Short mmCIF file of C-alpha atoms and ligand atoms in Angstrom, two decimals:
data_model
loop_
_atom_site.label_atom_id
_atom_site.label_comp_id
_atom_site.label_asym_id
_atom_site.label_seq_id
_atom_site.Cartn_x
_atom_site.Cartn_y
_atom_site.Cartn_z
CA MET Q 1 -14.81 -5.12 -7.11
CA LYS Q 2 -11.19 -4.97 -7.97
CA ILE Q 3 -9.31 -1.94 -6.54
CA LEU Q 4 -5.98 -0.92 -7.75
CA THR Q 5 -3.63 0.86 -5.46
CA PHE Q 6 0.18 1.59 -5.30
CA ASP Q 7 2.21 2.48 -2.33
CA ILE Q 8 4.70 5.14 -3.50
CA GLU Q 9 8.07 4.82 -1.92
CA GLU Q 10 11.80 4.14 -3.14
CA TRP Q 11 13.48 0.95 -3.49
CA PHE Q 12 15.20 1.19 -0.24
CA HIS Q 13 11.97 1.82 1.76
CA ILE Q 14 12.45 -1.66 3.10
CA LEU Q 15 11.09 -1.99 6.84
CA ASP Q 16 12.70 -3.58 9.84
CA ASN Q 17 16.30 -3.32 8.44
CA ASP Q 18 18.77 -0.94 9.97
CA SER Q 19 20.69 0.10 6.87
CA THR Q 20 17.34 1.42 5.37
CA LYS Q 21 15.80 2.80 8.55
CA THR Q 22 15.82 6.52 8.27
CA PHE Q 23 16.42 9.41 6.06
CA ARG Q 24 20.01 9.58 7.13
CA GLU Q 25 20.52 6.40 5.21
CA TRP Q 26 18.22 7.13 2.51
CA SER Q 27 19.96 10.23 1.33
CA ASN Q 28 23.11 7.95 0.45
CA TYR Q 29 20.97 5.96 -2.11
CA GLU Q 30 20.13 6.55 -5.78
CA THR Q 31 16.95 7.88 -6.93
CA ARG Q 32 14.83 5.43 -9.01
CA ILE Q 33 11.23 6.55 -8.43
CA HIS Q 34 10.95 8.62 -11.59
CA SER Q 35 11.53 5.84 -14.15
CA ASN Q 36 9.52 3.36 -12.07
CA MET Q 37 6.46 5.71 -11.90
CA ASP Q 38 6.59 5.87 -15.56
CA LYS Q 39 5.97 2.32 -15.82
CA ILE Q 40 3.14 2.68 -13.69
CA PHE Q 41 1.60 5.63 -15.54
CA ASP Q 42 2.03 3.88 -18.97
CA LEU Q 43 0.40 0.81 -17.57
CA LEU Q 44 -2.61 2.81 -16.33
CA ALA Q 45 -2.85 4.56 -19.63
CA LYS Q 46 -2.62 1.46 -21.79
CA SER Q 47 -5.16 -0.54 -19.88
CA ASN Q 48 -7.48 2.67 -19.19
CA GLN Q 49 -7.58 1.87 -15.51
CA LYS Q 50 -7.60 4.35 -12.50
CA ALA Q 51 -5.88 3.69 -9.31
CA THR Q 52 -5.23 5.21 -5.78
CA PHE Q 53 -1.79 6.19 -4.84
CA PHE Q 54 -0.67 6.17 -1.08
CA VAL Q 55 2.33 8.33 -1.16
CA VAL Q 56 5.20 8.56 1.42
CA GLY Q 57 5.42 12.23 2.57
CA TRP Q 58 9.21 12.16 2.33
CA ILE Q 59 9.01 11.28 -1.26
CA ALA Q 60 6.27 13.96 -1.86
CA GLU Q 61 8.33 16.75 -0.26
CA LYS Q 62 11.45 15.72 -2.05
CA TYR Q 63 9.82 15.13 -5.37
CA PRO Q 64 6.50 17.12 -5.46
CA GLU Q 65 6.52 16.75 -9.44
CA VAL Q 66 5.66 12.84 -8.77
CA VAL Q 67 2.66 13.77 -6.63
CA LYS Q 68 1.70 16.51 -9.12
CA LYS Q 69 1.71 14.14 -12.13
CA ILE Q 70 -0.55 11.52 -10.18
CA ASP Q 71 -3.02 14.40 -9.36
CA ASN Q 72 -2.73 15.73 -12.99
CA TYR Q 73 -3.49 12.56 -14.41
CA GLY Q 74 -6.73 12.31 -12.30
CA TYR Q 75 -5.61 9.73 -9.95
CA GLU Q 76 -6.43 9.79 -6.16
CA VAL Q 77 -3.69 10.57 -3.57
CA GLY Q 78 -3.56 9.00 -0.14
CA SER Q 79 -1.18 8.98 2.63
CA HIS Q 80 1.32 6.31 3.38
CA THR Q 81 2.75 8.27 6.32
CA TYR Q 82 5.85 10.69 6.24
CA MET Q 83 8.57 8.81 7.33
CA HIS Q 84 7.56 5.09 6.40
CA GLN Q 85 8.23 3.58 9.84
CA LEU Q 86 6.60 0.45 11.50
CA MET Q 87 3.64 2.07 13.34
CA TYR Q 88 3.66 -0.65 16.01
CA GLU Q 89 7.16 0.76 17.07
CA GLN Q 90 5.97 4.27 17.40
CA LYS Q 91 4.33 6.17 20.36
CA ARG Q 92 0.95 7.83 19.87
CA VAL Q 93 2.49 11.40 19.64
CA GLU Q 94 5.06 10.02 16.83
CA VAL Q 95 2.15 8.57 14.74
CA GLU Q 96 0.12 11.77 14.96
CA GLU Q 97 2.93 14.14 14.18
CA ASP Q 98 4.17 11.94 11.28
CA LEU Q 99 0.48 11.56 9.81
CA GLN Q 100 -0.12 15.28 10.22
CA LYS Q 101 3.13 16.13 8.48
CA SER Q 102 2.38 13.72 5.47
CA ILE Q 103 -1.18 15.09 4.99
CA LYS Q 104 0.27 18.69 5.11
CA VAL Q 105 2.75 18.01 2.36
CA LEU Q 106 0.28 16.19 0.14
CA GLU Q 107 -2.53 18.68 0.51
CA SER Q 108 -0.08 21.51 -0.25
CA ILE Q 109 0.72 19.90 -3.50
CA THR Q 110 -2.68 18.67 -4.64
CA GLY Q 111 -4.90 21.20 -3.09
CA LYS Q 112 -7.23 18.55 -2.29
CA LYS Q 113 -8.14 16.91 1.23
CA VAL Q 114 -6.33 13.58 2.05
CA LYS Q 115 -8.88 11.06 3.08
CA ALA Q 116 -7.23 7.74 2.49
CA PHE Q 117 -4.57 6.03 4.29
CA ARG Q 118 -2.30 2.74 4.25
CA ALA Q 119 0.26 1.90 7.05
CA PRO Q 120 3.71 1.03 5.97
CA GLY Q 121 3.98 -2.81 6.03
CA PHE Q 122 0.32 -3.08 7.16
CA SER Q 123 1.68 -2.33 10.63
CA ILE Q 124 -1.48 -1.48 12.44
CA THR Q 125 -2.15 -4.70 14.57
CA GLU Q 126 -4.09 -5.79 17.74
CA LYS Q 127 -1.35 -4.02 19.75
CA ASN Q 128 -1.70 -0.54 18.21
CA LYS Q 129 -5.25 -0.34 16.82
CA TRP Q 130 -5.54 3.13 18.59
CA VAL Q 131 -3.78 4.28 15.40
CA PHE Q 132 -7.30 4.31 13.83
CA GLU Q 133 -8.49 6.89 16.29
CA ILE Q 134 -5.61 9.10 15.31
CA LEU Q 135 -6.34 8.61 11.73
CA ALA Q 136 -10.04 9.56 12.22
CA GLU Q 137 -9.22 12.52 14.21
CA ASN Q 138 -7.00 13.81 11.36
CA GLY Q 139 -9.85 13.54 8.63
CA ILE Q 140 -8.68 9.89 7.26
CA THR Q 141 -12.18 8.41 6.29
CA HIS Q 142 -10.92 5.49 4.25
CA ASP Q 143 -8.23 3.12 5.43
CA SER Q 144 -6.54 0.09 3.76
CA SER Q 145 -4.07 -0.92 6.38
CA ILE Q 146 -5.58 -4.33 7.44
CA PHE Q 147 -3.72 -7.36 6.38
CA PRO Q 148 -6.09 -10.11 7.53
CA ALA Q 149 -3.42 -12.53 8.05
CA GLY Q 150 -0.13 -13.10 9.86
CA ARG Q 151 3.07 -11.56 8.23
CA ALA Q 152 6.64 -10.66 9.25
CA HIS Q 153 5.61 -7.04 9.93
CA GLY Q 154 2.19 -6.20 10.94
CA GLY Q 155 -0.78 -8.23 10.23
CA PHE Q 156 -4.21 -8.38 11.88
CA PRO Q 157 -5.13 -12.16 11.76
CA SER Q 158 -8.12 -11.65 14.14
CA TYR Q 159 -9.79 -9.44 11.62
CA SER Q 160 -12.12 -11.69 10.08
CA GLU Q 161 -13.59 -9.75 7.30
CA ALA Q 162 -11.40 -9.61 4.14
CA LYS Q 163 -13.95 -7.28 2.42
CA PRO Q 164 -14.86 -3.75 2.89
CA SER Q 165 -16.30 -3.26 6.33
CA LEU Q 166 -16.60 -0.38 9.08
CA ILE Q 167 -14.24 -0.08 11.86
CA ASP Q 168 -15.74 1.08 15.02
CA ILE Q 169 -13.16 1.96 17.65
CA ASN Q 170 -14.28 4.10 20.80
CA GLY Q 171 -16.81 5.87 18.84
CA TYR Q 172 -14.71 6.66 15.64
CA LYS Q 173 -15.67 5.03 12.55
CA LEU Q 174 -13.54 4.39 9.46
CA LYS Q 175 -14.29 2.70 6.09
CA GLU Q 176 -11.91 -0.16 5.92
CA PHE Q 177 -10.76 -1.81 2.68
CA PRO Q 178 -8.61 -4.68 3.74
CA ILE Q 179 -6.32 -6.99 1.68
CA ASN Q 180 -8.27 -9.72 0.27
CA THR Q 181 -7.19 -13.31 0.89
CA ALA Q 182 -7.64 -16.60 -0.77
CA SER Q 183 -7.82 -20.06 0.85
CA VAL Q 184 -5.13 -22.76 0.32
CA LEU Q 185 -5.37 -25.85 2.38
CA ASN Q 186 -7.49 -23.93 4.94
CA LYS Q 187 -4.85 -21.28 5.27
CA LYS Q 188 -5.11 -17.60 4.08
CA TRP Q 189 -3.03 -16.86 0.93
CA ILE Q 190 -2.45 -13.35 -0.27
CA TYR Q 191 -1.64 -12.83 -3.93
CA SER Q 192 -2.86 -9.24 -4.80
CA GLY Q 193 0.39 -7.27 -4.25
CA GLY Q 194 4.24 -7.06 -3.52
CA GLY Q 195 6.17 -10.26 -3.28
CA TYR Q 196 3.03 -12.43 -3.12
CA PHE Q 197 1.70 -11.33 -6.44
CA ARG Q 198 5.04 -12.07 -7.96
CA ILE Q 199 5.38 -15.66 -6.81
CA THR Q 200 1.90 -16.72 -7.45
CA PRO Q 201 1.45 -18.07 -10.81
CA TYR Q 202 -0.61 -15.94 -12.99
CA SER Q 203 -3.10 -18.73 -13.77
CA MET Q 204 -3.83 -19.02 -9.90
CA ILE Q 205 -4.45 -15.13 -9.81
CA LYS Q 206 -6.87 -15.26 -12.74
CA TYR Q 207 -8.74 -18.07 -11.21
CA TRP Q 208 -9.16 -16.49 -7.89
CA THR Q 209 -9.92 -13.10 -9.44
CA GLU Q 210 -12.90 -14.74 -11.31
CA SER Q 211 -14.25 -16.26 -8.26
CA SER Q 212 -13.87 -13.44 -5.92
CA ASP Q 213 -16.18 -10.40 -5.46
CA TYR Q 214 -13.59 -8.17 -3.68
CA ILE Q 215 -9.91 -7.69 -4.48
CA MET Q 216 -7.65 -4.91 -2.92
CA THR Q 217 -4.10 -4.91 -4.51
CA TYR Q 218 -0.79 -3.06 -3.44
CA PHE Q 219 2.16 -2.52 -5.54
CA HIS Q 220 5.13 -0.37 -5.31
CA PRO Q 221 7.29 1.19 -7.92
CA ARG Q 222 10.05 -1.08 -7.05
CA ASP Q 223 7.99 -4.13 -7.97
CA PHE Q 224 8.65 -3.17 -11.49
CA ASP Q 225 12.43 -2.57 -11.21
CA PRO Q 226 14.57 -5.50 -11.96
CA TYR Q 227 17.80 -3.26 -11.89
CA GLN Q 228 17.35 -1.83 -8.47
CA PRO Q 229 20.42 -2.28 -6.05
CA ILE Q 230 20.04 -5.38 -3.80
CA ILE Q 231 20.29 -4.48 -0.06
CA LYS Q 232 23.13 -6.76 1.04
CA GLU Q 233 21.97 -6.69 4.78
CA LEU Q 234 18.80 -8.38 4.28
CA PRO Q 235 18.53 -12.08 5.46
CA LEU Q 236 18.13 -14.51 2.79
CA SER Q 237 14.39 -15.01 3.10
CA ARG Q 238 13.68 -11.35 3.01
CA LYS Q 239 16.01 -10.93 -0.18
CA PHE Q 240 14.05 -13.60 -1.81
CA LYS Q 241 10.57 -11.92 -1.12
CA SER Q 242 11.99 -8.52 -2.06
CA TYR Q 243 13.54 -9.39 -5.33
CA VAL Q 244 11.86 -12.64 -6.71
CA GLY Q 245 10.00 -12.25 -9.94
CA LEU Q 246 10.93 -8.47 -10.52
CA ALA Q 247 11.63 -8.88 -14.18
CA ASN Q 248 8.08 -10.19 -15.00
CA CYS Q 249 6.00 -8.26 -12.80
CA ILE Q 250 4.93 -5.51 -15.10
CA LYS Q 251 4.17 -7.86 -17.76
CA LYS Q 252 2.11 -10.02 -15.21
CA LEU Q 253 0.17 -6.78 -14.02
CA GLU Q 254 -0.21 -5.69 -17.70
CA LYS Q 255 -1.99 -8.95 -18.23
CA TRP Q 256 -4.19 -8.88 -15.11
CA THR Q 257 -5.34 -5.21 -16.03
CA ALA Q 258 -6.11 -6.26 -19.51
CA ASP Q 259 -7.98 -9.20 -18.21
CA PHE Q 260 -10.03 -7.40 -15.54
CA LYS Q 261 -11.54 -4.02 -14.87
CA PHE Q 262 -10.11 -2.39 -11.76
CA ILE Q 263 -11.45 0.90 -10.05
CA ASP Q 264 -9.80 3.29 -7.52
CA LEU Q 265 -10.77 3.64 -3.77
CA LYS Q 266 -13.08 6.61 -4.60
CA GLU Q 267 -15.15 4.79 -7.01
CA ALA Q 268 -15.07 1.51 -4.82
CA ASP Q 269 -16.51 3.81 -1.92
CA LYS Q 270 -19.48 5.02 -3.92
CA SER Q 271 -20.45 1.64 -5.36
CA ILE Q 272 -20.65 0.01 -1.78
CA ASP Q 273 -23.99 0.19 0.26
CA TRP Q 274 -22.25 1.06 3.73
CA SER Q 275 -25.50 0.31 5.57
CA SER Q 276 -25.13 -3.17 4.79
CA VAL Q 277 -21.40 -4.03 5.52
CA SER Q 278 -20.22 -5.64 8.57
CA ILE Q 279 -19.17 -3.47 11.56
CA VAL Q 280 -15.90 -4.55 13.20
CA LYS Q 281 -15.65 -3.31 16.80
CA LEU Q 282 -12.00 -2.96 17.67
ZN1 LIG F 301 5.29 1.02 2.01
#
């Protein structure tokens, strides 16, 4: 199965960078979410695909029409936290309050229970795996925060299952949909979202897609916006990752979604026999 998901945030929701850290800075920046969302909606309509949207609560509160549109089109809405912070830098009480705030605002717009979650920057690691307990306590049943490789922020390299599995932590159980990996020279390579998708040649993406039985994607509205302002403070390596390949990204995703059938998290959940997946004790 190939699952299409989008993390709905602005172009300035860049982690681990002081000039874009909190809402005090965010209010100085221009709004680009609407035009970028339209590109995503057009793509889904054209390719007749469904998707799950993990929405930042701050965005939902400021632009409820964005969430309304997602819901009206029949797409699934999940939480991407309220304040889009690195979760391994937060205390338990901060994680809990922020999650509850995000769920409340999303549910007030759609009238539907929020059951799916993705952490900003995949920032659930060995160090703060207790986040899963808080997710479960707050009604989250489906998570897609595991990045089973190392990365600048977050990453859970010890999570060996790059396919749907059941997380078992202190008696709490969650259905986990990790990011998938490919193997290049015995190293894990990610290609299904963000900068990784943009730098990986389409021929390789297509080859891996044909040969794997599970793909979890993650795109952002800014991935399709070559005209977004450049955040000057970012170090060169992060600038490269953030801005490489933006001009062709929507075309590339159009190709991918024309060549393959994708589904949303809800449909993926239904098609999995959960009694036969691996249980990962954390
Ligand atoms: Zn994010």
